[in-house]
XYZ file of C-alpha atoms in Angstrom:
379
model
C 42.763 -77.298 -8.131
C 44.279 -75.292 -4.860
C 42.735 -72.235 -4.177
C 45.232 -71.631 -1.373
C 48.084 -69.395 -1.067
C 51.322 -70.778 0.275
C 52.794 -69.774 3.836
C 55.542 -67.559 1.887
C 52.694 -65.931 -0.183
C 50.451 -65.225 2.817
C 53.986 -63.154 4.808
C 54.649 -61.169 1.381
C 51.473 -59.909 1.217
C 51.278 -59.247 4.821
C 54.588 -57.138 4.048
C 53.143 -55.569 0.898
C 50.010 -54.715 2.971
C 51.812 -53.043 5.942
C 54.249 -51.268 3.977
C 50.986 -49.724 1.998
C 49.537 -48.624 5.051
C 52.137 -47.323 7.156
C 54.231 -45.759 4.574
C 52.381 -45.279 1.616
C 49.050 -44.003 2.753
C 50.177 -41.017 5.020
C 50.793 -38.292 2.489
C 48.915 -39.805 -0.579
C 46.003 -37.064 -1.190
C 49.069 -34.812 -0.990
C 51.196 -36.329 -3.440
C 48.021 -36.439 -6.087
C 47.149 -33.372 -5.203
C 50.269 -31.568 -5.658
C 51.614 -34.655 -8.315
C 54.816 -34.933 -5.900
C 56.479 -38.113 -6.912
C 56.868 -40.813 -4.218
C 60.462 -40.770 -4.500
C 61.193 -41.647 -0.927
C 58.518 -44.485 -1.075
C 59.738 -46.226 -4.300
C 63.363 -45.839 -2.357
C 61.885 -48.120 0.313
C 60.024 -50.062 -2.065
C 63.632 -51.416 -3.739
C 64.913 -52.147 -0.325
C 62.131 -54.142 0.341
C 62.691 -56.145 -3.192
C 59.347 -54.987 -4.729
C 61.180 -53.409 -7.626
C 62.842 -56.752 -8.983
C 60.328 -59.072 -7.626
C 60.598 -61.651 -10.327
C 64.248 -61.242 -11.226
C 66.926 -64.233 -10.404
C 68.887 -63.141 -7.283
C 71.679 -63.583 -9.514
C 70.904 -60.085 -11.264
C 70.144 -58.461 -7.629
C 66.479 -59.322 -8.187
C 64.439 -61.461 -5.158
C 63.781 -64.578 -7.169
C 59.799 -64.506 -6.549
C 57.209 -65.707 -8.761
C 54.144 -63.851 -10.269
C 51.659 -64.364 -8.335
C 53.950 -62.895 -5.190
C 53.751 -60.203 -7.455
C 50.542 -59.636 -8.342
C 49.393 -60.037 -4.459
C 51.816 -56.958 -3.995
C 50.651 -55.450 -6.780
C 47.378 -55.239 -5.479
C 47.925 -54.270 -1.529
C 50.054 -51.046 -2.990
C 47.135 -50.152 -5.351
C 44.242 -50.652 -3.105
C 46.479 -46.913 -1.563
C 48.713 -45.468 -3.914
C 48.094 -46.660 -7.555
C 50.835 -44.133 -8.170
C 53.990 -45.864 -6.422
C 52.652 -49.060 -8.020
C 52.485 -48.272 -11.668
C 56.121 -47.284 -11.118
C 56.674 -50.528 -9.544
C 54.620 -52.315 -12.729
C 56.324 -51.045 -15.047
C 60.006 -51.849 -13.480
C 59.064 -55.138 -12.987
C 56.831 -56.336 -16.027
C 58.379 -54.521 -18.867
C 61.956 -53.072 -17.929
C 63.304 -55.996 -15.618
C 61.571 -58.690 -17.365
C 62.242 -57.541 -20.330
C 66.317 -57.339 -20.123
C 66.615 -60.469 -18.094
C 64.695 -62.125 -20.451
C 66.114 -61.176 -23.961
C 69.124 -58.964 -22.809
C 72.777 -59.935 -23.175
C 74.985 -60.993 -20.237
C 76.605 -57.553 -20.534
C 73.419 -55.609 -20.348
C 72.409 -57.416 -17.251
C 75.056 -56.606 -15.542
C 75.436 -53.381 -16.286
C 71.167 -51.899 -16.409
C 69.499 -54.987 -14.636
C 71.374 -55.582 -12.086
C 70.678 -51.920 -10.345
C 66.973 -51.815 -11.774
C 66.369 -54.856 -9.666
C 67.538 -53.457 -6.743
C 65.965 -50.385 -6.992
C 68.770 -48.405 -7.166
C 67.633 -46.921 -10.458
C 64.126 -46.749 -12.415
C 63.590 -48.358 -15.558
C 61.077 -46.792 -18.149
C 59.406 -48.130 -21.002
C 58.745 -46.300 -24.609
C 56.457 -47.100 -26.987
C 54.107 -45.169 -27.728
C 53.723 -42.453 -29.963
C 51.581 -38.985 -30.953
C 50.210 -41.277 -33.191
C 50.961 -44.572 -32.561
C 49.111 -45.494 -29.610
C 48.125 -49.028 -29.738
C 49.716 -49.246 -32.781
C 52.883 -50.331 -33.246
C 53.938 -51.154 -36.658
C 52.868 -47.361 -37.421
C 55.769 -45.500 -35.326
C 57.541 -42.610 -36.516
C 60.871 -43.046 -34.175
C 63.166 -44.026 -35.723
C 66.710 -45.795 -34.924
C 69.225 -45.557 -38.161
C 72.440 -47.838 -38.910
C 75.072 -46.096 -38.600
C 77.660 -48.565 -38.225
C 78.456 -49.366 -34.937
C 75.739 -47.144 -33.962
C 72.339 -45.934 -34.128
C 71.248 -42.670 -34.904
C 67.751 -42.103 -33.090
C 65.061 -39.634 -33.423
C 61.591 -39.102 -32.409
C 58.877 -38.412 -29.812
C 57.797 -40.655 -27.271
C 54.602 -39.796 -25.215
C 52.717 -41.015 -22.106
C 56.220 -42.561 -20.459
C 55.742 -43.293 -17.052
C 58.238 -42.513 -14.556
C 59.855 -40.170 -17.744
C 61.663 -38.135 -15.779
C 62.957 -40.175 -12.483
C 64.178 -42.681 -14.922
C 67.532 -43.378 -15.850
C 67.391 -46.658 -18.041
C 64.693 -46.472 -20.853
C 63.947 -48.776 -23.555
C 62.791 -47.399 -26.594
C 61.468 -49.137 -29.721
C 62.493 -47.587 -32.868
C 61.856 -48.450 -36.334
C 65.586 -49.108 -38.361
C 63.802 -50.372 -41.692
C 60.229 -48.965 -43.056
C 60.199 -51.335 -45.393
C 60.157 -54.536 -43.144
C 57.417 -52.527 -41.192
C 57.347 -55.196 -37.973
C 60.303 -56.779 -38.828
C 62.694 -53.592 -39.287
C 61.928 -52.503 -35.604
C 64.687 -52.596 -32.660
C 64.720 -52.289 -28.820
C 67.237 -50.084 -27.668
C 69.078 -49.204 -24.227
C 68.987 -45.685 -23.972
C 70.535 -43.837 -21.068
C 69.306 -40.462 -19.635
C 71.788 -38.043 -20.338
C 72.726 -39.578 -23.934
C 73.496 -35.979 -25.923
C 70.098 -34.976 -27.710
C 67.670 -36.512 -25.729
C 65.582 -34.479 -23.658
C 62.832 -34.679 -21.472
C 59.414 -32.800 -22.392
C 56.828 -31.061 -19.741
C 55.157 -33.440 -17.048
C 51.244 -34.102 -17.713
C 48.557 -32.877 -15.881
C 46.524 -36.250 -15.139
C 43.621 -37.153 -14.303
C 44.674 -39.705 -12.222
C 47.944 -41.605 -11.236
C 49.115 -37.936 -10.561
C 51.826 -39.165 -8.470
C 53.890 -40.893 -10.892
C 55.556 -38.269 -13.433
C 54.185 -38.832 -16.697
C 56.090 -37.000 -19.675
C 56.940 -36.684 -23.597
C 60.528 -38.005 -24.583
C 62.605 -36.297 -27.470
C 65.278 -37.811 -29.501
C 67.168 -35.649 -31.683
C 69.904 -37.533 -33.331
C 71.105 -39.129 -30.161
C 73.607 -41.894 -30.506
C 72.821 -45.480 -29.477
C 75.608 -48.127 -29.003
C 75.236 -51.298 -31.426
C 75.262 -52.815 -27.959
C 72.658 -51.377 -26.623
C 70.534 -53.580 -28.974
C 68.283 -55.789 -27.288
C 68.076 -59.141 -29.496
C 68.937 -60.088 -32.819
C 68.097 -57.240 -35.363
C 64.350 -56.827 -36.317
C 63.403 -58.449 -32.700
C 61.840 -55.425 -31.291
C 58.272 -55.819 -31.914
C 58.467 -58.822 -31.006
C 60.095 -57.654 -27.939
C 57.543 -54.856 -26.780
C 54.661 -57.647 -27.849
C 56.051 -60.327 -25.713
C 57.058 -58.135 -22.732
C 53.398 -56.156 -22.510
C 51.931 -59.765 -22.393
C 53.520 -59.938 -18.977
C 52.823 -55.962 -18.492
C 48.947 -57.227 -18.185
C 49.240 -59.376 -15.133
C 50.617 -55.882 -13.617
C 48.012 -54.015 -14.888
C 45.695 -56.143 -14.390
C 46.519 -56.342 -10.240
C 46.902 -52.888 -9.953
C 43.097 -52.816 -11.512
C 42.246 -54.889 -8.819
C 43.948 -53.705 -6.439
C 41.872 -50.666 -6.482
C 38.613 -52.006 -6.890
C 39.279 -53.840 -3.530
C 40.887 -50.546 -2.069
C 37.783 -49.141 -2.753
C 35.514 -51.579 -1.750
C 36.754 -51.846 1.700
C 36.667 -48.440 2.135
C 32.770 -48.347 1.305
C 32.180 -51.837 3.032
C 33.613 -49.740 6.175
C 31.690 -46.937 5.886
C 28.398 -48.539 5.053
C 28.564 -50.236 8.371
C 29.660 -46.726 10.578
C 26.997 -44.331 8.500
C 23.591 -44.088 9.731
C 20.612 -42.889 8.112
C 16.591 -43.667 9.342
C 18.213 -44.312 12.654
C 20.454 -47.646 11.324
C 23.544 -48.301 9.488
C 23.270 -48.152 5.509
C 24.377 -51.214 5.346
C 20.996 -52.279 6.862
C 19.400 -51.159 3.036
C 19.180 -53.646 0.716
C 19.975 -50.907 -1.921
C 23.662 -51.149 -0.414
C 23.731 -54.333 0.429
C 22.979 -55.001 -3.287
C 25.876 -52.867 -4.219
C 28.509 -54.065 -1.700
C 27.526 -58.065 -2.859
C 28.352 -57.508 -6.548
C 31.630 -55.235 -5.644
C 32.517 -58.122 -3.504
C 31.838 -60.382 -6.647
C 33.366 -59.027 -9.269
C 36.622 -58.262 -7.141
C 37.227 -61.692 -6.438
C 36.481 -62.853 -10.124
C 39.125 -60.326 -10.747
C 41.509 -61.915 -8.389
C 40.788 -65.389 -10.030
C 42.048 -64.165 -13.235
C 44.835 -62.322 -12.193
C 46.005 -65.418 -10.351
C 45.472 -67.869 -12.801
C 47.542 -65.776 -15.505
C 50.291 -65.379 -13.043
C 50.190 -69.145 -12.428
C 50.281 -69.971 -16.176
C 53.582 -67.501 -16.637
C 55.525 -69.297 -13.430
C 54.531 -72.577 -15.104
C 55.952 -71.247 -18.796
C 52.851 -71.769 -19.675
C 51.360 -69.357 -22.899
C 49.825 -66.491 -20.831
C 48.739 -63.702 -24.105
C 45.125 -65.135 -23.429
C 44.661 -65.363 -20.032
C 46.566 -61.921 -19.191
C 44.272 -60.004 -21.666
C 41.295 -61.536 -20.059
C 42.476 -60.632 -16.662
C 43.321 -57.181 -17.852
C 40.074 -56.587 -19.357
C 37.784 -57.797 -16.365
C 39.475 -56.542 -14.121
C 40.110 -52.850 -15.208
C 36.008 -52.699 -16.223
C 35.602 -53.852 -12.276
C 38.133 -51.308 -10.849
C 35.842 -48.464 -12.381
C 32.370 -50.113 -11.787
C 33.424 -50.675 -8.044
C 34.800 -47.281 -7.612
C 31.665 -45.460 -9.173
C 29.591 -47.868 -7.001
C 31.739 -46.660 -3.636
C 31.791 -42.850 -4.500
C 28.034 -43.212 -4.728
C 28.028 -45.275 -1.471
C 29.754 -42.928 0.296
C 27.359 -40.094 -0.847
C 28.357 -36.288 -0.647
C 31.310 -37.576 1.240
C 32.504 -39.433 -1.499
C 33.189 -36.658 -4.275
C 35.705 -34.854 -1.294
C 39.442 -35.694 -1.043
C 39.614 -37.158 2.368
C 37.408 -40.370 2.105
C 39.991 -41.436 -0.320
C 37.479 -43.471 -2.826
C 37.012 -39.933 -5.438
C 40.883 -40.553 -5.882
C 40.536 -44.069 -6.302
C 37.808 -43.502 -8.952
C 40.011 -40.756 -11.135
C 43.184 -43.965 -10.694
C 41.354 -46.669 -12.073
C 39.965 -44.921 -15.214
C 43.904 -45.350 -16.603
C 43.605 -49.036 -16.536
C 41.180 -49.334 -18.865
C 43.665 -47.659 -21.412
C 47.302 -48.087 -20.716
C 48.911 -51.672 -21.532
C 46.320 -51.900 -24.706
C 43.219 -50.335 -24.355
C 40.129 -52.606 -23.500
C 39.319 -52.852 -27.197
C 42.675 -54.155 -27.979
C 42.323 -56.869 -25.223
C 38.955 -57.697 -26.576
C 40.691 -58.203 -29.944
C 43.339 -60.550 -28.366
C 41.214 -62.178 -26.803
C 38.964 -62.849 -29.736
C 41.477 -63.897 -31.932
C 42.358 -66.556 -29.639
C 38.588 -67.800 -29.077
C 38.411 -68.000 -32.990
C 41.529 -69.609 -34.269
């Protein structure tokens, strides 16, 4: 087994890394402070290819493979968890998702400028009450010939209100529960669809969070994605590849906040020496350092099984799991590392603490990946 990144994944996430840093960082307590959108970041972002990372160049996209994305993934996280769930989602679920199962027109016209970065791509799923659920929604998407006539609520869309290409899964049949759902192409600015008040977060302030409304708004037959009845299949298939994103951007702020307490441990002194002369910390930093790159391992090796078309469900839920459980272990651990100093704005790792708490629920909760991954272990 090679352990050892390639030349060409080595300069991306040299990019990735300086990009984070120079452009990402200055500003960030403001932006979750004051839940200012990085607008002018995910701009840059797109013209650096982040946005399409894994799409053919064919469809404006820069023809990288996963695990170029999840070592991006995790140098944008490790500052601004924000920009990169906006980037996530883009890639893993909106991108991947059309290039994957879309027609030739639909690439053209929506993936071909979501790649780019020239637009932002949303995903919608979930429900008031259909979370993790999603046989049980209540949106639904009507026949109406050579159209469908959609209505419903969706809730906790990311990037709800900068997008301008979401895809929404709607149920067409109750009776075929699973099999009567559809994927559609809807458009921001489609008559009767509207977009509800931001939330107030916790954390991921930066990226604008919102309720979507659907009051008969009218859906081209070719904004269909797939055969009729294919969208749970669709939104199953797509979030399978939405956990190696989730996953990284875990990670990627366990390790932002690691090497922010590693740092300080060595400059703060107490009893005359650095902490990180106390066993206590040294304790602490060793099984940060531990966990994070058992994280990594995961994340890598389900990004290595999806560029090898390999089944992924498995390993992605595993990765997922671990590695959003480590992203708010390590953070608690550096808050309390950093002391007093910790719980104020400034030092960075209190932010970092209120991110990673979202990880553990969006993309399936870490009860549903404990389900997948049980299932698997038992068949």
């Amino acid at each position: 087994m090679l352990f050892q990144l390639s030349e060409e994944h080595l300069m991306i996430r040299q990019a990735a890394r300086d990009f984070a840093q120079n452009e990402l960082k200055p500003g960030v307590i403001g932006r979750d402070e004051h839940q200012k959108f990085p607008a002018e970041q995910i701009k840059m972002m797109g013209e650096l290819g982040f946005m399409g990372m894994m799409v053919s160049p064919k469809y404006g996209g820069s023809g990288l493979d996963a695990i170029s994305y999840v070592l991006v993934m995790e140098e944008l996280s490790k500052i601004d968890a924000s920009a990169s769930v906006v980037m996530s989602v883009n890639n893993s679920l909106v991108c991947y998702g059309l290039e994957k199962y879309g027609s030739e027109a639909q690439k053209q016209q929506y993936l071909i400028p979501l790649a780019k970065g020239d637009v932002i791509g949303a995903f919608c799923l979930s429900e008031p009450e259909a979370g993790s659920d999603a046989t049980a929604l209540s949106t639904t998407a009507i026949d109406m010939g050579d159209h469908y006539l959609l209505n419903g609520t969706k809730n906790w869309i990311t990037s709800g209100n900068s997008a301008t290409t979401f895809l929404v899964i709607a149920q067409t049949d109750t009776n075929k529960r699973h099999n009567g759902i559809n994927a559609l192409i809807v458009e921001k600015g489609m008559p009767g669809f509207t977009v509800g008040a931001k939330e107030n977060k916790m954390g991921i302030r930066g990226s604008d969070t919102h309720s979507l409304h659907f009051n008969d708004v009218k859906v081209p037959k070719e904004n269909r994605i797939g055969d009729e009845g294919f969208g749970f299949k669709f939104a199953m298939r797509v979030l399978e590849g939405g956990r190696i994103g989730i996953a990284a951007q875990a990670l990627g702020i366990a390790s932002g906040a690691y090497e922010l307490a590693l740092n300080y441990a060595k400059e703060r002194k107490a009893f005359g020496k650095p902490i990180a002369d106390l066993q206590a910390i040294q304790f602490k930093l060793a099984d940060m350092a531990t966990n994070i790159e058992a994280a990594r391992l995961l994340c890598l090796k389900a990004a290595w099984l999806k560029d090898n078309d390999q089944p992924y469900a498995h390993a992605s839920s595993m990765a997922k799991l671990f590695a959003s459980e480590t992203a708010m272990k390590v953070t608690t651990e550096a808050v309390q590392i950093h002391g007093g100093y910790g719980y104020v704005k400034e030092y960075h790792v209190e932010r970092l603490m209120r991110d990673a708490k979202i990880t553990q629920i969006y993309e399936g909760t870490s009860e549903i990946q404990r389900i997948v991954i049980s299932r698997s272990v038992l068949k």
